[in-house]
């Protein structure tokens, strides 16, 4: 048995393969970082930086880097600080995106470094200060614009999303980029200024050490220059040139300095094989001319891929040695590894990694297929949009032709209205003729009336002449009477009477004629007045009619002229419009024909594209379904393999010694129920809509691992239980595993898995019920006193150790007085080792009590220490058990040492006691570590104290072995005097003794196993647990 068996048991016990892998990862990262950041004035090795960058992706951030980097002597060595800043710049650019977030809280650290080294006027002082300012500016830039990655590489779509359509955002964004670019240019100027340009600095190690970070500056400045030009062109398209004069001035200054920087870098021999330095155009872009953006060419710096470098011998740095000392690298594993070989990696972890890689590859393949489909669909959409645009243009041309046709129709209608007006002109002429005929009739009536009046006047003149002639005849008769005599007088008188009667008749006729004349004159007067009125009205009407006639004649002549002119114009326009209409109709017909042909072709293309799209979608859908099916089958098969591996552990003979508590089994079984619910939900979602396959596969993997974990811990719990409950629990675990595999088969077939899920839930709940039956039941009184028991047991343990140490001191003093020679040397060596072990154990207990106080002070949701111990009674019982074991081990070690000094004991007994103490202290340490924070100072001190105990235990065992060897050498038998017969006889006796001892050894080992099991049972009963149940904190830390 080696002296380092027990420390390896303590360090490896209770650790899973993931924790071991984590420790190995931390060690590799620490080695890579310490090799990259060393004190030699040479450029940083790319392979070490690459390992550091890969570590950030494995760690999902920069926490591990900063943990190691903060311990480097960056404040004492300028080259170490310079290389630290260079490596930090590299991982900020190329590392995990969370590195930038994790580094934000260390800006004050960079500020302090810049201030510290800024006081150094020569060498790297000013360079470190400038580099710190540059990195702080980079962190501030990425904090303000978190969408921009560390390497400044982004698509135009991401660039547009950062500022959107807000001009103010582009204004502020351009200012920040100018500030960032100024810091880069200031840094490169400081680097070139620190070199003697008259020498070939790029070919010396010191010069290359200073120039190496400029490669990162070249890469960053290319992106900044491109985004800055695009932003300024957008700003000039929205704002006035006067507003942006300051931007243009700063850009021109930066342009000149950046061009000089690229020129200076391109001439260096060192950069020619590391980076292809771009060249800026001869003239800067003119932002006042919007079309000048087409001349802009993005500068691209190309970093060629370099071959894998040869492995180098490791540098012996104190940091690397300190990392190596964190883990015991001895070859022997102690009793924990029964075959003496190092622990092999867990196949389940390898299976998980392989599945994760396959899932990641399939995700990338699906993403590529989706991208390809999106590109095809987008091209088809672009083609359709072009066709629709052409169709809309043709429709607009047709609408325009229709509008022109409608305009021509309106003009034709107006011409037709003019023709209607010309058609109404004869009616006006007819009306004028009717008025003229009416006037002529009135004129004829007036002429007739005038002739009648003249005839009446003539009749009146005739009557007047007749009356005058009759009066003249009467006068002549009177003269005849007077001349004739009386005879004749009578005759004359008679004739006179006749004449008088005739005169009277004439007078009567005259009066009647006069009355008739008067009446005639009256009628003539009335007729004359009427005639005059009619004549006046006729004259007026004649005048009006003449005026109307003249105006109508003038209008008619004008209208006729206008009609002739308009008819001539209209005929010309109609002919022109008719020609245009014919031409438009012909063009419309041709366009309609071409449009119909184009529409037919477009429709055919659209149908063809739709058919191809449907075929492509169906083909891709089939491929995706096949891929989904393969992925699901692969996930189900891997899950079944995981569960089957867990079921096979029950038949593994090396697993029979593994034990577990019922409480821990319950804790591992509860996540199985949660994973079953998630599996049912994800399977239902995938079965319904055939989506979220990654969630389903992840749920299958999670369920398989949790089910496997539950089954393995169930078997381990059955090993520590009584026979019947243990067999029942083991059978329940086997049934649960079979149910889980049946559930995975149902999920793989794609049908409903509700009944299998319910059956699996019942089986898991049954396992939990059996585990609950195995959980120890604490008495109420003891639960109330458990808080006080911790302090009592720790105090008694401390007291027991002090008494044992005091007793060993007394034994050492006595043996020095009583013994001499080899015996004194043996006893002193053993007692000194025991004394050192007691001191180390005492320190460990004190540190353990400090950690316990720290845990209680942190509260964990409790108000007092007793409440905390009562709430976490299982943890408290572990502390009490460990403390009792330490005190008992100290007393036993003291008794074994006393017997050995007196010559009554054995060296093996002393070694067993020392190893038992180490195991007990390891149990105490583990119990204290369970609830302590990882970053606790007390926990670190406790770990150091535990390591010292392990070393002291190794010294005790080594001292015992050395003493045993000394005694054996002293008592070595002399076989030189033996004869052949005696030698053969003694050889046979020795073989018989060896066989007897081997048989006894086997019996003692079985006895030791039974005693340990009985010890656990008795310890549980003494602590108030139910009979037949085990004590433990998860896995038995005392198992060896």
XYZ file of C-alpha atoms in Angstrom, residues 7 837 946-956:
13
model
C -5.075 11.507 -0.476
C -0.632 14.929 12.253
C -7.033 19.354 4.469
C -4.032 19.058 2.204
C -1.695 19.437 5.185
C -3.605 16.669 7.000
C -3.181 14.401 3.986
C 0.529 15.172 3.893
C 0.853 14.547 7.630
C -1.033 11.251 7.252
C 1.336 10.262 4.464
C 4.288 11.117 6.744
C 2.872 8.913 9.509
